mmCIF file of C-alpha atoms in Angstrom:
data_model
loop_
_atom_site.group_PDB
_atom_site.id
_atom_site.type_symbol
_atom_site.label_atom_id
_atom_site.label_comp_id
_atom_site.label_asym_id
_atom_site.label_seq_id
_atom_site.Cartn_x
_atom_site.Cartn_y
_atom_site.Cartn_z
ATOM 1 C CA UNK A 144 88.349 124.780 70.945
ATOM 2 C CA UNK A 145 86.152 121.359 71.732
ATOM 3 C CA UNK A 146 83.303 122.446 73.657
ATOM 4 C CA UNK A 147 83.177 119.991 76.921
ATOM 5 C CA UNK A 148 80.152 118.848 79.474
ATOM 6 C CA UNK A 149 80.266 119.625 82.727
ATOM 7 C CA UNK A 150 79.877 118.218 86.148
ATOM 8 C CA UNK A 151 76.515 119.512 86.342
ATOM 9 C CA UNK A 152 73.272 117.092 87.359
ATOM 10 C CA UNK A 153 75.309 114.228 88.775
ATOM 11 C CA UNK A 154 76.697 113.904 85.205
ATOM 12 C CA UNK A 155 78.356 110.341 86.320
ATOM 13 C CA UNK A 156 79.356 107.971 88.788
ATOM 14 C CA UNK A 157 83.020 107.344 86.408
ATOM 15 C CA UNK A 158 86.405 109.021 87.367
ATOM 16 C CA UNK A 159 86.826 112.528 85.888
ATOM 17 C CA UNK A 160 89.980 111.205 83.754
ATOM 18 C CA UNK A 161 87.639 108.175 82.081
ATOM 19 C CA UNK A 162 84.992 111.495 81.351
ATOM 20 C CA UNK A 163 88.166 113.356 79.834
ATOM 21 C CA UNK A 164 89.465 110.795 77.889
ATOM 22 C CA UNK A 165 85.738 109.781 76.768
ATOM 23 C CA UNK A 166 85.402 113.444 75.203
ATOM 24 C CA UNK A 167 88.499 113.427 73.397
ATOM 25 C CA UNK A 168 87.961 110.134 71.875
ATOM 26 C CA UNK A 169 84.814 111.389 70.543
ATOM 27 C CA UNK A 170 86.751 114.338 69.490
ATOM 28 C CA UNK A 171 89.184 112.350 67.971
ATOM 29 C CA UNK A 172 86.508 110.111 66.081
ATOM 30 C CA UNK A 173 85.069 113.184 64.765
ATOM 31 C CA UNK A 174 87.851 114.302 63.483
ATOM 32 C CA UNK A 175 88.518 117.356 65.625
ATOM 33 C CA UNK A 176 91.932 116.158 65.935
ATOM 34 C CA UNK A 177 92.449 114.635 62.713
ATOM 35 C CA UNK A 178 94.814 111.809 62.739
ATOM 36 C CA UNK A 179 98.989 112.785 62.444
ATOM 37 C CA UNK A 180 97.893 116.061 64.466
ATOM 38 C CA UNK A 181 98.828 116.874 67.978
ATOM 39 C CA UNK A 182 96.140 116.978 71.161
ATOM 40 C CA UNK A 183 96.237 119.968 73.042
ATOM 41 C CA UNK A 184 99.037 120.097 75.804
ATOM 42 C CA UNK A 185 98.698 118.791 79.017
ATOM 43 C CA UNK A 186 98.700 122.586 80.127
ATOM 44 C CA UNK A 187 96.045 123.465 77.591
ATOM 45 C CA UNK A 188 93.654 120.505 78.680
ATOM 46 C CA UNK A 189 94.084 121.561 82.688
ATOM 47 C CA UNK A 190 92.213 124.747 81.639
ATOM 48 C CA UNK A 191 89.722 123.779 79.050
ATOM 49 C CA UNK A 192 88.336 120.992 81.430
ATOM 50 C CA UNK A 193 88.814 123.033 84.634
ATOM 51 C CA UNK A 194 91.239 119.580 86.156
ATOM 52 C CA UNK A 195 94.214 118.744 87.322
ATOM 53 C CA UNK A 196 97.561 117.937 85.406
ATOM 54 C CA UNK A 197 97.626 114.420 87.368
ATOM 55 C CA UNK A 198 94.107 113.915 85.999
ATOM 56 C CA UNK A 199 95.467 115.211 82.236
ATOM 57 C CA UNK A 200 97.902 112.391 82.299
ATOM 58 C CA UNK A 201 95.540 109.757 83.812
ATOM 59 C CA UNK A 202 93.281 110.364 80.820
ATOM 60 C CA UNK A 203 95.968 110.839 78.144
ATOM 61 C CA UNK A 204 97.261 107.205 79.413
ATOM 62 C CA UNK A 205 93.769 105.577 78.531
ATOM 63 C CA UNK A 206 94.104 107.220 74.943
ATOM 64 C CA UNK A 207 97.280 105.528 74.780
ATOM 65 C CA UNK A 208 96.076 102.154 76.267
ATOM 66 C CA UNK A 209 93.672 102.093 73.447
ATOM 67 C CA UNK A 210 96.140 102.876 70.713
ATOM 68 C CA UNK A 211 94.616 105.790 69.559
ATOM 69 C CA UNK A 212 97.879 108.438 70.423
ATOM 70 C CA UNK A 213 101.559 108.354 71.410
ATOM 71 C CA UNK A 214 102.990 111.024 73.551
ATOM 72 C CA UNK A 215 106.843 112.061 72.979
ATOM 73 C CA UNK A 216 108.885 114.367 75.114
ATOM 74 C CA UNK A 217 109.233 118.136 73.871
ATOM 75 C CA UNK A 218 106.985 116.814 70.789
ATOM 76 C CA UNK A 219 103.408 116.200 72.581
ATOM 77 C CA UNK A 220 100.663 113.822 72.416
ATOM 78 C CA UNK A 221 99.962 112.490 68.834
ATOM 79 C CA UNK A 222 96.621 110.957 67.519
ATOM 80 C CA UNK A 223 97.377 107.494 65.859
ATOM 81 C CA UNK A 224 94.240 106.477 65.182
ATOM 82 C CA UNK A 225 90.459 107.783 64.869
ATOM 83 C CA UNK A 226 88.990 104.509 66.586
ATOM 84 C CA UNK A 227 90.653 102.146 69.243
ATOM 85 C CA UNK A 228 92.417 99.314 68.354
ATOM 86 C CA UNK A 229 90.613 96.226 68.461
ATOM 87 C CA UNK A 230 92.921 94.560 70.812
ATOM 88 C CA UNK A 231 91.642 95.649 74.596
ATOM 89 C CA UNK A 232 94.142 96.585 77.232
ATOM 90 C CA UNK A 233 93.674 96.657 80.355
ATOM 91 C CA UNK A 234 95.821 98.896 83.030
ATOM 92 C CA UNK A 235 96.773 96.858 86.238
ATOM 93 C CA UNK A 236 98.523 99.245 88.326
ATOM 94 C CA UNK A 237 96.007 99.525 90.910
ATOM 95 C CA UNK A 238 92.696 98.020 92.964
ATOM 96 C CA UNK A 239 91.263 100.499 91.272
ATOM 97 C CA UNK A 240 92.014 99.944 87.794
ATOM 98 C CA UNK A 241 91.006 96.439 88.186
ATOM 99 C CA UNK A 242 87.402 97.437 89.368
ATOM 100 C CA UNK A 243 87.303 99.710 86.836
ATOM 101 C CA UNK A 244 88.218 97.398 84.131
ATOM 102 C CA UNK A 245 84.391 95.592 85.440
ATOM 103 C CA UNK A 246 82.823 98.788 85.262
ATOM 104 C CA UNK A 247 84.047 99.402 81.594
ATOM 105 C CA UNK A 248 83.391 96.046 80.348
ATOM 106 C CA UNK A 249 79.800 94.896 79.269
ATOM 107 C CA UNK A 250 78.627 91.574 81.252
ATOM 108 C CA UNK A 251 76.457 88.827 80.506
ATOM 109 C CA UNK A 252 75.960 85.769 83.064
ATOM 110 C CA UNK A 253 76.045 82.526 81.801
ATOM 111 C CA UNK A 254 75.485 80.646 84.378
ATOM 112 C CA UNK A 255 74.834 80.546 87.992
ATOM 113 C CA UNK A 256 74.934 77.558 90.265
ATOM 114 C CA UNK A 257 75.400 75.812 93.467
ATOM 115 C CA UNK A 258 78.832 73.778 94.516
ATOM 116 C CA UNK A 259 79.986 71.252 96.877
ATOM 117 C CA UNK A 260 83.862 72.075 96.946
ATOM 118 C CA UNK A 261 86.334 69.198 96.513
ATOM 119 C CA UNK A 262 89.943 69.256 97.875
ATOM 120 C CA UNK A 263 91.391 70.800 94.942
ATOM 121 C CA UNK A 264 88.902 73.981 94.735
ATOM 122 C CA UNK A 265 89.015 73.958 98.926
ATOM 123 C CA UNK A 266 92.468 74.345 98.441
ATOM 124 C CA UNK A 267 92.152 77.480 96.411
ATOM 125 C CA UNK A 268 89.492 79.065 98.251
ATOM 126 C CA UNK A 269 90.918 78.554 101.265
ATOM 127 C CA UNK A 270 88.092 76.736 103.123
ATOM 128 C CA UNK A 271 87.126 73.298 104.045
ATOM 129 C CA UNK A 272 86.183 69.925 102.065
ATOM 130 C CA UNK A 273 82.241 69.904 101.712
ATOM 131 C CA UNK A 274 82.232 73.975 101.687
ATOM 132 C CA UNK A 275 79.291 75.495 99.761
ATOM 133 C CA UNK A 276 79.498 78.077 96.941
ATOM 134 C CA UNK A 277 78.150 79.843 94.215
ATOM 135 C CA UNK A 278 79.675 79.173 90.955
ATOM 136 C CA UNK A 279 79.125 82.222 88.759
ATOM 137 C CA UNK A 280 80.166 81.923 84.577
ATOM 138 C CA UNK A 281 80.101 85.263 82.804
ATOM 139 C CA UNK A 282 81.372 86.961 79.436
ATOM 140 C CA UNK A 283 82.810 90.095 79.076
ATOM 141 C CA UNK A 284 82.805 92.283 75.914
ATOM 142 C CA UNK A 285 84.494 96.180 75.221
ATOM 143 C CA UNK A 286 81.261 98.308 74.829
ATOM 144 C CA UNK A 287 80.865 97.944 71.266
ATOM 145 C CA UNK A 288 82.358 95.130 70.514
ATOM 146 C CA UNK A 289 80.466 91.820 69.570
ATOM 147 C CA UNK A 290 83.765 89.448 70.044
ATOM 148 C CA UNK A 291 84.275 88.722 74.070
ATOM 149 C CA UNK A 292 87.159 89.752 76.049
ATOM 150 C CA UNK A 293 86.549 87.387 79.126
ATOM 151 C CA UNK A 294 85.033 84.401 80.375
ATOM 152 C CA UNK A 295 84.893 84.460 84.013
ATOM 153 C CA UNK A 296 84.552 81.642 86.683
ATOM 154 C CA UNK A 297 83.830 83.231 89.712
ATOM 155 C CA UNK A 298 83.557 81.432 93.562
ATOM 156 C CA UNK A 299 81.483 83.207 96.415
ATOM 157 C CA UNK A 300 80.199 82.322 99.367
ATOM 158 C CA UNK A 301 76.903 80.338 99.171
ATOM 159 C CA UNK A 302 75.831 81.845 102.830
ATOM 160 C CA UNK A 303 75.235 84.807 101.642
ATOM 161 C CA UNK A 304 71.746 85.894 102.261
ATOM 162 C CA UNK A 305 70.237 85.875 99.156
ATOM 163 C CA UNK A 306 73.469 85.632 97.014
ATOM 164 C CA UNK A 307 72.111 83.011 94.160
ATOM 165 C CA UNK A 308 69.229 86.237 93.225
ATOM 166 C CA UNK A 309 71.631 89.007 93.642
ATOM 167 C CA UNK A 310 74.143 87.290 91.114
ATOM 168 C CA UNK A 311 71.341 85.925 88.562
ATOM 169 C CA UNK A 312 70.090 90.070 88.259
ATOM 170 C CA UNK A 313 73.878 91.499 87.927
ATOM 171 C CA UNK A 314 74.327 93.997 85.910
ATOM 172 C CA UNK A 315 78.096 94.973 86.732
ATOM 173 C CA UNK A 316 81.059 94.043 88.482
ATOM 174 C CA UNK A 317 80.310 91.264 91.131
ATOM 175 C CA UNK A 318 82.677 92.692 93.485
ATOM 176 C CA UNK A 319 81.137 96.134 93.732
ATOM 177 C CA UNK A 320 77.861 94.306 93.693
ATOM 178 C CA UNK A 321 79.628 92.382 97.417
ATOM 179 C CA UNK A 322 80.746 95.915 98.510
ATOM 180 C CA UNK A 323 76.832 97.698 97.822
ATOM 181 C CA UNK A 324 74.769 94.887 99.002
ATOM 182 C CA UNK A 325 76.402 93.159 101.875
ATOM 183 C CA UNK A 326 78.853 95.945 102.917
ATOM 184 C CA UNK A 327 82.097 94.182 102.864
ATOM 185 C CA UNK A 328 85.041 96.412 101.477
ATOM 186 C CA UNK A 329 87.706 94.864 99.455
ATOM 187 C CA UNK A 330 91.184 95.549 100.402
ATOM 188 C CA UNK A 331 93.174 93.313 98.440
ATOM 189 C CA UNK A 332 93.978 91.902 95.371
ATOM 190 C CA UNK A 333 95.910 89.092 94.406
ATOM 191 C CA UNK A 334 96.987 88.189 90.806
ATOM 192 C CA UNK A 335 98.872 85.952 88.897
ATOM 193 C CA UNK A 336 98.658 85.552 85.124
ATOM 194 C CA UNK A 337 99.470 82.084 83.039
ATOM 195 C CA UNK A 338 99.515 81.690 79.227
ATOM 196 C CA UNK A 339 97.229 78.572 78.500
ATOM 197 C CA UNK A 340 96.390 77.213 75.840
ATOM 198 C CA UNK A 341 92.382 77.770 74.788
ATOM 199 C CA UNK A 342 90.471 74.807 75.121
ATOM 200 C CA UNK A 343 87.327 73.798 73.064
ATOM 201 C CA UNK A 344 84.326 75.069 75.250
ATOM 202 C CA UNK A 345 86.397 78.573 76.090
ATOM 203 C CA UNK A 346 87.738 79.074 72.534
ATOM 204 C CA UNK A 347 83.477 78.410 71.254
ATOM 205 C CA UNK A 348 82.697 80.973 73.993
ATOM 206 C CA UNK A 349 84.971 82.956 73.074
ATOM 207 C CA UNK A 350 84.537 83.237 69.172
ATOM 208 C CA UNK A 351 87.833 82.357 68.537
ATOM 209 C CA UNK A 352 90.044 79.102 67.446
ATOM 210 C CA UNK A 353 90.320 76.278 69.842
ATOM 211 C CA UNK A 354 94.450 75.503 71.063
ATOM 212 C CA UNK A 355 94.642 79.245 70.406
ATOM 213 C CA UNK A 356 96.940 81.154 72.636
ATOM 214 C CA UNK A 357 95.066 82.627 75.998
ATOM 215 C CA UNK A 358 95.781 84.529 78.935
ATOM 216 C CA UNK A 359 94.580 83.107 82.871
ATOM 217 C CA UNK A 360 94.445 85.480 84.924
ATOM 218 C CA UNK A 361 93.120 84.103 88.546
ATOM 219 C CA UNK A 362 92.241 86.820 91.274
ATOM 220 C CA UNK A 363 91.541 86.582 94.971
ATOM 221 C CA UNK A 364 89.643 89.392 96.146
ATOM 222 C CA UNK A 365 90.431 89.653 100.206
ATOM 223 C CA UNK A 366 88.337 92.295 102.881
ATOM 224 C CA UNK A 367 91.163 93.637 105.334
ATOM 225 C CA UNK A 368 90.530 91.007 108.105
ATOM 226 C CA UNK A 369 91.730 88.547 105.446
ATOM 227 C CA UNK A 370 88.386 86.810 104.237
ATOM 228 C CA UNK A 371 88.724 85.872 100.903
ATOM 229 C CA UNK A 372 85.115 87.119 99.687
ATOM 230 C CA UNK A 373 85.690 86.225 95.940
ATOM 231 C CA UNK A 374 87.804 83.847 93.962
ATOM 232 C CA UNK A 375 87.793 84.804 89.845
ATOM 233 C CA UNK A 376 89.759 83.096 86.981
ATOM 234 C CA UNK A 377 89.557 84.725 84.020
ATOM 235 C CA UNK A 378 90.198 83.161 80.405
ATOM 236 C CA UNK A 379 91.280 85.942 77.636
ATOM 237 C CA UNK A 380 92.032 85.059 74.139
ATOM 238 C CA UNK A 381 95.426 86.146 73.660
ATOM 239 C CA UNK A 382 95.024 87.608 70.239
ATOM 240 C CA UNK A 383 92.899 90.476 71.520
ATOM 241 C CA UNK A 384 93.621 91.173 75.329
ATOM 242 C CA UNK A 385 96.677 92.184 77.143
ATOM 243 C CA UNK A 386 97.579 93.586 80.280
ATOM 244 C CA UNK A 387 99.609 96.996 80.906
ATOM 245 C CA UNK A 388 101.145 98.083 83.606
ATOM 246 C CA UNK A 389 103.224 100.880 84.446
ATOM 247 C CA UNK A 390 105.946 100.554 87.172
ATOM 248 C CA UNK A 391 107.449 104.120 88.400
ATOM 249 C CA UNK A 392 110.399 104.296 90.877
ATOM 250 C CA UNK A 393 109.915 105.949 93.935
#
């Protein structure tokens, strides 16, 4: 049996299923569970992590987000693959899942500047003509992975104190940065998703071919009063990035 760390020392700020599923994807590149052989069952993993089965399955689905097993009823969970696929996937079921999908990603900040909102932009950030904010441009990349996943334009507010030196030194997600710092709590999450067309600046940043296929994925990030604190639109080059999300009857 895989040996597995423990809890001990404050071992990490991440979800106990992203620790799980971390540990068997090392097993699984190591070739502990060779590829065409079955994982554990979800019975089996409860007691050799000390965790729940809800936790199990929340950790077996990241496995399978990343193409690296397929689980079958009455046959178990098989590996596919020793290394993820290179296509990242991100789970939107939940808040959480999207502020996760930050915490997993590696950012860089492009650029950072100062904006005098027209009608078009007031429109969407649901403020005035003349309204002040900080326009933030980052990249995203999987840990790992030299290609980007992302480029972000992101909108908050320019009143902020001291909002232009907390965004230049970010080093995660901006919206747990907004949560930490100023002590708002977000709520909400709106989404909707277009397929665009890449065009030449975004397919250059992107490392990939200009007209390409892409995904736009614009998010409004509201506190529960309904202040919109952050306005995001994402650009993901549709050849690898897609969005999964499970929808369970209740």
């Amino acid at each position: 049996m895989p040996s597995h760390s423990g809890d001990a020392g404050g071992a990490s700020a991440r979800p106990r299923y992203q620790r799980v599923a971390d540990e068997l994807i090392q097993h699984i590149g190591a070739g502990t569970y060779p590829v065409g052989a079955l994982l554990p069952t979800e019975m089996e993993l409860c007691q050799q992590y000390g965790i729940s089965r809800h936790t199990v399955r929340e950790a077996l689905r990241r496995l399978r987000d990343a193409g690296l097993v397929s689980s079958r009823r009455r046959v178990g969970t098989e590996v596919l693959a020793r290394t993820p696929a290179a296509n990242y996937r991100q789970p939107t079921n939940s808040i959480g899942d999207l502020l996760q999908y930050a915490e997993e990603t590696r950012l860089t900040v492009l650029r950072v500047k100062r904006v005098s909102i027209g009608a078009s932009l007031a429109e969407q950030l649901e403020g005035e003509v003349g309204d002040e904010w900080l326009k933030v441009t980052t990249l995203r990349a999987a840990p790992g992975d030299a290609q980007p996943v992302c480029l972000t334009t992101t909108y908050v507010n320019a009143r902020l104190p001291d909002i232009e030196t907390q965004v230049t030194q970010l080093a995660g997600p901006l919206s747990a940065m907004l949560e930490r710092v100023y002590g708002v709590k977000i709520t909400r999450i709106e989404q909707s998703i277009q397929a665009v067309a890449l065009r030449a600046r975004e397919a250059k940043l992107l490392r990939t071919d200009e007209r390409g296929p892409g995904l736009r994925a614009t998010r409004r990030y509201y506190e529960a009063d309904g202040t919109l604190l952050e306005l995001a639109i994402a650009i993901h080059p549709g050849d690898r990035f897609s969005y999964v999300t499970s929808l369970v009857r209740g």
